[in-house]
C-alpha cells in the first residue's frame, strides 16, 4: 500500500481551491441569466451584440493566460490570485451599475483579462501539493467549482432577478469575490515547505514523492520546446473544440429553456441547475477511477462522445418534445464536465515542472478561444435561425471531433509520448 502523505492537505487546501474557482466562475455564468432577463431591453442590446458580449470575456481570457501562468510559476500564484479576486469582484459588480453598452464591452473583456491566469495558476498550485496518484481528484475538486456554482447560481439568480432585478443580481454576486480575497491571502502559502501546519517529516515525504515523479519525465529545456510538442498542440486543439460545447451550453442554456412554452425566469433557474447535478456526480466518479487506474485517456474521450450523441439526439427530437429533449441536454451537460479532472492530470505527468504550468496555460488559452467561438456562434445561430437546432449540431460536431483527437493524442497508460514536434 502506498503511504498517504499529510492527509491535512485535503481539508486545508481543497475547500479553499473549490471556493476560489467557484467565485471565478460565478460572473461568467450569471451573464446568461442577465441576457435572458431584462438586461438586453434596458441597455438596447441586439441579439448579435448579446452574442459578442457573452463571448468577449473569453478573448481577454485568451490573451493573458500564458503570461499569468508564467508569473505564477516563477513568482507567486498566491499573490496573483489575491489581486485577481479583488479586480474581478469589482468588475462583476460594475456590470450591474453601468448603463452604456460600450462600457459593458470593456468590462466583459477586462473580466476575462483578470480571471485569465486563475485556472492554470490553481492547477499549478495543486500540482505542487498533490502527487500523481491524487492529482485527478485534486483537479476535480477544484473544477467542481464550475458546475457546483452554476447549480446554486442558476436557482439563486432566478430568484434575485425576480426580486431585485438583473442589476442587483450582478452587484450581490460580485461582492463575495472581494471579501474572499482576504481569506485566500491569510489561508494559503505557495509551497509546502512554507506551510506551518505540516510537520517537517510530512514536508520531506511530499517533496521526495514529487521529485521521484519528475525523474520519470523527459527533460524539456524551455517553454518554446514544450509549446511545439505534439501532445501540447493536439491537446490545445482538443480542448478548444471541447470548450465550444461547454460554453455554448453554459452561456445559452437559460435562453434555450426560457423560450419554452409556459416558462418563467424562476423555472428557468431551477431547470438550468439540473444538468450540473449530473456533472458533479460524473466528475467525482471519473476522477476517482482515473486515479485508481492511473489511466487518463479512457476517462476523457468516451464522455465527450456521449455528449456529442446527446446533443445530436436533442436536435433530432426537436422542440415539440421538450422534456425528452431536455433529458438529453442533461446528459450532454453531465458528460461534458465529467472528464476535467483526468484531462488536466495529463500534462504534469508528461512534461517536467519547469514547463508544465505554461503548457497548461497554453491549452487553457486555446480552450478560451473555443469558449469564445462556442458562446458567440451558438448565440449567433440561435438569433439568425430563430431556433436552437443549428447550435445543437454545432456543439455536437465540436465534441465529436474533440473525442477523436483525444484518442489520437494521448498514448495508452504507461507509454511515454514523444515531446518533440
Coordinates of C-alpha atoms in Angstrom, one line a residue:
X1 CA 0.0 0.0 0.0
X2 CA 1.3 3.4 -0.9
X3 CA 1.9 5.7 2.0
X4 CA -0.7 8.5 2.4
X5 CA 1.2 11.8 2.9
X6 CA -0.2 14.6 5.0
X7 CA -4.0 14.0 4.9
X8 CA -4.4 17.5 6.2
X9 CA -3.7 18.8 2.7
X10 CA -7.1 17.7 1.6
X11 CA -9.2 19.5 4.2
X12 CA -6.9 22.6 4.4
X13 CA -6.4 23.3 0.6
X14 CA -9.2 21.7 -1.4
X15 CA -12.1 23.7 0.2
X16 CA -10.1 26.9 -0.5
X17 CA -9.4 26.0 -4.1
X18 CA -13.0 25.0 -4.6
X19 CA -14.4 28.3 -3.2
X20 CA -11.9 30.4 -5.2
X21 CA -12.7 28.8 -8.5
X22 CA -16.4 28.9 -7.7
X23 CA -16.3 32.6 -7.3
X24 CA -14.2 32.9 -10.5
X25 CA -16.9 31.1 -12.4
X26 CA -19.9 32.9 -10.9
X27 CA -19.7 36.1 -13.1
X28 CA -19.1 34.3 -16.4
X29 CA -22.2 32.1 -15.8
X30 CA -24.6 34.7 -14.5
X31 CA -24.3 36.7 -17.6
X32 CA -26.5 34.2 -19.3
X33 CA -29.3 35.0 -16.8
X34 CA -28.8 38.7 -17.3
X35 CA -29.2 38.2 -21.0
X36 CA -32.3 36.1 -20.6
X37 CA -34.0 38.7 -18.3
X38 CA -34.3 42.5 -18.8
X39 CA -30.6 43.4 -19.5
X40 CA -30.9 43.4 -23.3
X41 CA -34.0 45.6 -23.2
X42 CA -32.6 48.1 -20.7
X43 CA -29.3 48.5 -22.5
X44 CA -30.7 48.2 -26.0
X45 CA -28.6 45.2 -26.8
X46 CA -29.3 43.4 -30.1
X47 CA -29.1 39.6 -30.4
X48 CA -25.8 39.9 -32.3
X49 CA -24.4 42.3 -29.7
X50 CA -25.5 39.9 -26.9
X51 CA -23.6 37.1 -28.5
X52 CA -20.5 39.3 -28.7
X53 CA -20.8 40.4 -25.1
X54 CA -21.2 36.8 -24.0
X55 CA -18.0 35.8 -25.8
X56 CA -15.8 38.9 -25.2
X57 CA -14.9 37.6 -21.8
X58 CA -13.0 34.7 -23.5
X59 CA -10.9 37.0 -25.7
X60 CA -9.5 38.7 -22.7
X61 CA -9.1 35.3 -21.1
X62 CA -7.2 34.0 -24.1
X63 CA -4.5 36.8 -24.3
X64 CA -3.3 36.8 -20.7
X65 CA -3.3 33.1 -19.8
X66 CA 0.3 32.2 -20.5
X67 CA 1.9 35.4 -19.1
X68 CA -0.1 35.0 -15.9
X69 CA 0.8 31.3 -15.5
X70 CA 4.5 32.1 -16.1
X71 CA 4.3 34.7 -13.3
X72 CA 2.6 32.2 -11.0
X73 CA 5.2 29.5 -11.9
X74 CA 8.2 31.8 -11.3
X75 CA 6.9 34.2 -8.7
X76 CA 3.7 33.6 -6.7
X77 CA 0.3 32.1 -7.5
X78 CA -0.9 33.3 -4.1
X79 CA -0.3 37.0 -4.9
X80 CA -1.7 36.7 -8.5
X81 CA -4.9 35.1 -7.4
X82 CA -5.4 37.6 -4.5
X83 CA -5.4 40.6 -6.8
X84 CA -7.4 38.8 -9.4
X85 CA -10.2 38.1 -6.8
X86 CA -10.4 41.8 -5.9
X87 CA -10.5 43.0 -9.5
X88 CA -12.9 40.5 -10.9
X89 CA -15.3 41.1 -8.0
X90 CA -15.2 44.8 -8.7
X91 CA -15.8 44.4 -12.4
X92 CA -18.6 41.9 -11.8
X93 CA -20.3 44.5 -9.6
X94 CA -19.7 47.2 -12.2
X95 CA -21.8 45.1 -14.7
X96 CA -24.9 45.9 -12.6
X97 CA -24.1 49.6 -12.4
X98 CA -23.4 50.6 -16.0
X99 CA -25.9 51.9 -18.4
X100 CA -23.8 52.2 -21.6
X101 CA -23.3 49.1 -23.8
X102 CA -19.8 50.4 -24.8
X103 CA -18.7 50.4 -21.2
X104 CA -20.1 46.9 -20.9
X105 CA -17.9 45.7 -23.8
X106 CA -14.8 47.0 -21.9
X107 CA -16.0 45.4 -18.6
X108 CA -16.6 42.0 -20.2
X109 CA -13.2 42.0 -21.9
X110 CA -11.4 43.1 -18.7
X111 CA -13.2 40.4 -16.7
X112 CA -11.5 37.9 -19.0
X113 CA -8.1 39.5 -18.5
X114 CA -8.2 39.5 -14.7
X115 CA -9.5 35.9 -14.5
X116 CA -7.3 34.5 -17.2
X117 CA -4.5 33.2 -15.0
X118 CA -6.7 31.8 -12.3
X119 CA -7.3 28.3 -13.8
X120 CA -3.7 27.5 -14.8
X121 CA -2.3 29.1 -11.6
X122 CA -4.6 26.9 -9.5
X123 CA -3.7 23.8 -11.4
X124 CA 0.0 24.7 -11.0
X125 CA -0.6 25.3 -7.3
X126 CA -2.3 21.9 -6.8
X127 CA 0.5 20.1 -8.7
X128 CA 2.9 21.4 -6.0
X129 CA 0.8 19.9 -3.3
X130 CA -0.6 16.6 -4.6
X131 CA 1.1 13.6 -6.1
X132 CA 0.3 11.7 -9.4
X133 CA -2.0 9.3 -7.6
X134 CA -4.0 12.2 -6.2
X135 CA -3.9 14.8 -8.9
X136 CA -7.0 13.9 -10.9
X137 CA -9.2 14.1 -7.8
X138 CA -7.5 17.3 -6.6
X139 CA -8.1 18.9 -10.0
X140 CA -11.7 17.7 -10.0
X141 CA -12.4 19.2 -6.6
X142 CA -11.0 22.5 -8.0
X143 CA -13.1 22.4 -11.2
X144 CA -16.2 21.2 -9.4
X145 CA -16.5 24.9 -8.5
X146 CA -17.7 25.3 -12.1
X147 CA -20.8 23.0 -12.2
X148 CA -21.5 23.4 -8.5
X149 CA -21.5 27.2 -8.9
X150 CA -23.9 27.1 -11.8
X151 CA -26.1 24.7 -9.9
X152 CA -26.8 27.0 -7.0
X153 CA -26.3 30.2 -9.0
X154 CA -28.9 29.2 -11.5
X155 CA -31.5 28.9 -8.8
X156 CA -30.4 32.0 -6.8
X157 CA -30.0 34.2 -9.9
X158 CA -33.6 33.4 -11.0
X159 CA -34.9 34.5 -7.6
X160 CA -32.7 37.6 -7.4
X161 CA -33.7 38.8 -10.8
X162 CA -37.4 38.3 -9.9
X163 CA -36.9 40.0 -6.5
X164 CA -34.5 42.9 -7.2
X165 CA -33.7 42.9 -10.9
X166 CA -30.7 42.0 -13.0
X167 CA -28.6 44.9 -11.8
X168 CA -28.7 43.9 -8.2
X169 CA -28.1 40.3 -9.2
X170 CA -24.7 41.3 -10.6
X171 CA -23.8 43.5 -7.7
X172 CA -24.7 41.0 -5.0
X173 CA -23.0 38.1 -6.8
X174 CA -19.8 40.1 -7.4
X175 CA -19.2 41.2 -3.8
X176 CA -18.2 37.8 -2.3
X177 CA -15.0 37.6 -4.5
X178 CA -13.6 40.8 -2.9
X179 CA -14.4 39.5 0.6
X180 CA -12.9 36.1 -0.1
X181 CA -9.6 37.6 -1.4
X182 CA -8.6 38.4 2.2
X183 CA -9.4 34.8 3.4
X184 CA -7.3 33.5 0.5
X185 CA -4.4 35.6 1.4
X186 CA -4.5 34.5 5.1
X187 CA -5.1 30.8 4.4
X188 CA -2.6 29.7 1.7
X189 CA 1.1 29.6 1.0
X190 CA 2.7 28.9 -2.4
X191 CA 4.7 25.8 -1.5
X192 CA 4.6 23.0 1.1
X193 CA 8.0 24.0 2.6
X194 CA 6.4 27.2 3.9
X195 CA 3.3 25.6 5.5
X196 CA 3.4 25.8 9.2
X197 CA 0.6 23.2 9.5
X198 CA 2.8 20.4 8.0
X199 CA 5.4 18.6 10.1
X200 CA 9.0 18.5 8.8
X201 CA 8.5 14.8 8.1
X202 CA 5.4 15.5 6.0
X203 CA 7.2 18.2 4.0
X204 CA 10.1 15.9 3.3
X205 CA 7.9 12.9 2.3
X206 CA 5.8 15.1 0.0
X207 CA 8.9 16.7 -1.6
X208 CA 10.5 13.3 -2.1
X209 CA 7.5 11.8 -3.8
X210 CA 7.1 14.8 -6.1
X211 CA 10.8 14.7 -7.0
X212 CA 10.6 11.0 -7.7
X213 CA 7.8 11.6 -10.2
X214 CA 9.9 14.1 -12.1
X215 CA 12.7 11.6 -12.6
X216 CA 10.5 9.6 -15.0
X217 CA 9.7 12.6 -17.2
X218 CA 11.9 13.5 -20.2
X219 CA 13.5 16.9 -19.7
X220 CA 12.2 19.9 -21.7
X221 CA 14.5 22.9 -21.9
X222 CA 12.1 25.7 -22.2
X223 CA 8.5 26.8 -23.0
X224 CA 9.2 27.1 -26.7
X225 CA 10.1 23.4 -26.9
X226 CA 7.1 22.4 -24.8
X227 CA 4.6 24.5 -26.8
X228 CA 5.8 22.9 -30.1
X229 CA 5.4 19.4 -28.8
X230 CA 2.9 17.1 -30.5
X231 CA 0.9 16.4 -27.3
X232 CA 0.5 20.1 -26.3
X233 CA -0.6 21.1 -29.9
X234 CA -3.1 18.3 -30.1
X235 CA -4.5 18.8 -26.6
X236 CA -4.8 22.5 -27.3
X237 CA -6.9 21.8 -30.3
X238 CA -8.9 19.1 -28.4
X239 CA -9.7 21.5 -25.5
X240 CA -10.7 24.3 -27.9
X241 CA -13.3 22.0 -29.5
X242 CA -14.4 20.7 -26.2
X243 CA -14.9 24.2 -24.8
X244 CA -17.1 25.1 -27.8
X245 CA -19.6 22.6 -26.5
X246 CA -19.2 23.5 -22.8
X247 CA -19.6 27.3 -23.1
X248 CA -22.2 27.2 -25.8
X249 CA -24.2 25.2 -23.4
X250 CA -23.4 27.3 -20.2
X251 CA -24.0 30.7 -21.8
X252 CA -27.2 29.9 -23.7
X253 CA -29.0 27.1 -21.7
X254 CA -31.0 29.8 -19.8
X255 CA -32.2 31.4 -23.0
X256 CA -32.9 28.0 -24.6
X257 CA -35.1 27.0 -21.6
X258 CA -36.7 30.4 -21.2
X259 CA -38.0 30.2 -24.7
X260 CA -40.0 27.0 -23.9
X261 CA -43.9 27.4 -23.5
X262 CA -45.2 28.4 -20.1
X263 CA -41.7 29.2 -18.8
X264 CA -40.6 32.0 -16.5
X265 CA -37.2 33.0 -15.1
X266 CA -37.6 31.1 -11.8
X267 CA -38.5 27.9 -13.6
X268 CA -35.6 28.5 -15.9
X269 CA -33.3 28.8 -13.0
X270 CA -34.4 25.5 -11.5
X271 CA -34.2 23.6 -14.7
X272 CA -30.8 25.2 -15.6
X273 CA -29.4 23.7 -12.4
X274 CA -30.3 20.1 -13.2
X275 CA -27.5 19.2 -15.7
X276 CA -24.9 20.3 -13.2
X277 CA -26.1 17.8 -10.6
X278 CA -25.2 15.0 -13.1
X279 CA -22.0 16.9 -13.9
X280 CA -20.8 16.8 -10.2
X281 CA -21.5 13.0 -10.0
X282 CA -19.7 12.4 -13.3
X283 CA -16.7 14.5 -12.3
X284 CA -16.2 12.8 -9.0
X285 CA -16.6 9.3 -10.4
X286 CA -14.3 9.8 -13.4
X287 CA -11.6 11.4 -11.3
X288 CA -11.8 8.6 -8.6
X289 CA -11.4 5.8 -11.1
X290 CA -8.8 7.7 -13.2
X291 CA -6.6 8.0 -10.1
X292 CA -7.2 4.4 -9.1
X293 CA -6.1 3.1 -12.5
X294 CA -3.7 6.0 -13.4
X295 CA -5.4 5.9 -16.8
X296 CA -6.4 9.3 -18.0
X297 CA -7.4 8.7 -21.7
X298 CA -10.2 6.2 -21.1
X299 CA -11.9 8.7 -18.7
X300 CA -11.9 11.5 -21.2
X301 CA -12.9 10.6 -24.8
X302 CA -15.9 8.3 -24.0
X303 CA -17.7 11.1 -22.1
X304 CA -17.1 13.6 -24.9
X305 CA -18.6 11.2 -27.4
X306 CA -21.6 10.7 -25.2
X307 CA -22.1 14.5 -25.0
X308 CA -21.9 14.7 -28.8
X309 CA -24.5 12.0 -29.3
X310 CA -26.8 13.6 -26.7
X311 CA -26.7 17.0 -28.3
X312 CA -27.4 15.4 -31.7
X313 CA -30.3 13.4 -30.2
X314 CA -31.8 16.5 -28.7
X315 CA -31.6 18.2 -32.1
X316 CA -33.4 15.2 -33.8
X317 CA -36.2 15.2 -31.2
X318 CA -36.8 18.9 -31.5
X319 CA -38.8 21.4 -29.6
X320 CA -42.1 19.5 -29.9
X321 CA -40.9 17.0 -27.3
X322 CA -39.5 19.5 -24.7
X323 CA -39.0 17.1 -21.8
X324 CA -37.3 14.3 -23.7
X325 CA -35.1 16.9 -25.4
X326 CA -34.3 18.4 -22.0
X327 CA -33.3 15.0 -20.6
X328 CA -30.7 14.6 -23.4
X329 CA -29.4 18.1 -22.6
X330 CA -28.9 17.0 -19.0
X331 CA -26.9 14.0 -20.3
X332 CA -24.9 16.2 -22.6
X333 CA -24.1 18.7 -19.8
X334 CA -23.1 16.0 -17.4
X335 CA -20.9 14.1 -19.9
X336 CA -19.1 17.3 -21.0
X337 CA -18.0 18.1 -17.4
X338 CA -17.0 14.6 -16.2
X339 CA -13.5 14.4 -17.8
X340 CA -12.0 17.6 -16.5
X341 CA -10.0 16.1 -13.6
X342 CA -8.4 13.3 -15.7
X343 CA -7.7 15.7 -18.6
X344 CA -5.8 18.2 -16.5
X345 CA -3.8 15.5 -14.9
X346 CA -2.2 14.5 -18.2
X347 CA 0.2 17.4 -18.7
X348 CA 2.0 17.3 -15.3
X349 CA 2.6 13.6 -15.9
X350 CA 4.3 14.0 -19.3
X351 CA 6.1 17.4 -19.0
X352 CA 8.5 18.5 -16.3
X353 CA 7.5 21.1 -13.7
X354 CA 9.6 23.8 -15.3
X355 CA 7.2 24.0 -18.3
X356 CA 4.1 22.2 -17.1
X357 CA 2.4 25.3 -15.8
X358 CA 2.9 27.2 -19.1
X359 CA 1.8 24.2 -21.2
X360 CA -1.5 24.0 -19.1
X361 CA -2.0 27.7 -19.6
X362 CA -1.5 27.4 -23.4
X363 CA -4.0 24.6 -23.5
X364 CA -6.4 26.5 -21.4
X365 CA -6.0 29.7 -23.5
X366 CA -6.9 27.7 -26.7
X367 CA -9.9 26.5 -24.7
X368 CA -10.7 30.2 -24.2
X369 CA -10.8 30.6 -28.0
X370 CA -13.1 27.6 -28.2
X371 CA -15.2 29.2 -25.4
X372 CA -15.4 32.4 -27.4
X373 CA -16.5 30.5 -30.5
X374 CA -19.0 28.5 -28.6
X375 CA -20.6 31.4 -26.8
X376 CA -20.6 33.7 -29.9
X377 CA -21.5 31.2 -32.6
X378 CA -24.2 29.5 -30.6
X379 CA -25.8 32.8 -29.8
X380 CA -25.5 33.9 -33.4
X381 CA -27.1 30.7 -34.7
X382 CA -29.9 31.0 -32.2
X383 CA -30.6 34.6 -33.2
X384 CA -30.4 34.1 -37.0
X385 CA -32.2 30.8 -37.3
X386 CA -34.9 31.6 -34.8
X387 CA -34.3 28.2 -33.1
X388 CA -31.8 26.0 -31.4
X389 CA -31.3 23.1 -33.8
X390 CA -28.3 24.5 -35.7
X391 CA -26.4 25.3 -32.5
X392 CA -27.1 21.8 -31.2
X393 CA -25.4 20.3 -34.3
X394 CA -22.5 22.8 -34.0
X395 CA -21.9 21.7 -30.4
X396 CA -22.3 18.0 -31.2
X397 CA -19.8 18.2 -34.0
X398 CA -17.2 20.0 -31.9
X399 CA -17.5 17.4 -29.1
X400 CA -17.2 14.6 -31.6
X401 CA -14.0 16.0 -33.1
X402 CA -12.7 16.6 -29.5
X403 CA -13.2 12.9 -28.7
X404 CA -11.4 11.7 -31.8
X405 CA -8.4 14.0 -31.1
X406 CA -8.2 12.7 -27.6
X407 CA -7.9 9.1 -28.9
X408 CA -5.1 10.2 -31.3
X409 CA -3.2 12.5 -28.9
X410 CA -2.9 10.6 -25.7
X411 CA -0.9 7.4 -25.6
X412 CA -2.0 4.4 -23.7
X413 CA -1.3 4.4 -19.9
X414 CA 2.3 3.8 -19.2
X415 CA 3.5 4.8 -22.7
X416 CA 5.8 7.8 -22.8
X417 CA 4.7 10.2 -25.5
X418 CA 7.2 12.0 -27.8
X419 CA 7.9 15.5 -26.7
X420 CA 9.4 16.8 -30.0
X421 CA 7.1 18.2 -32.6

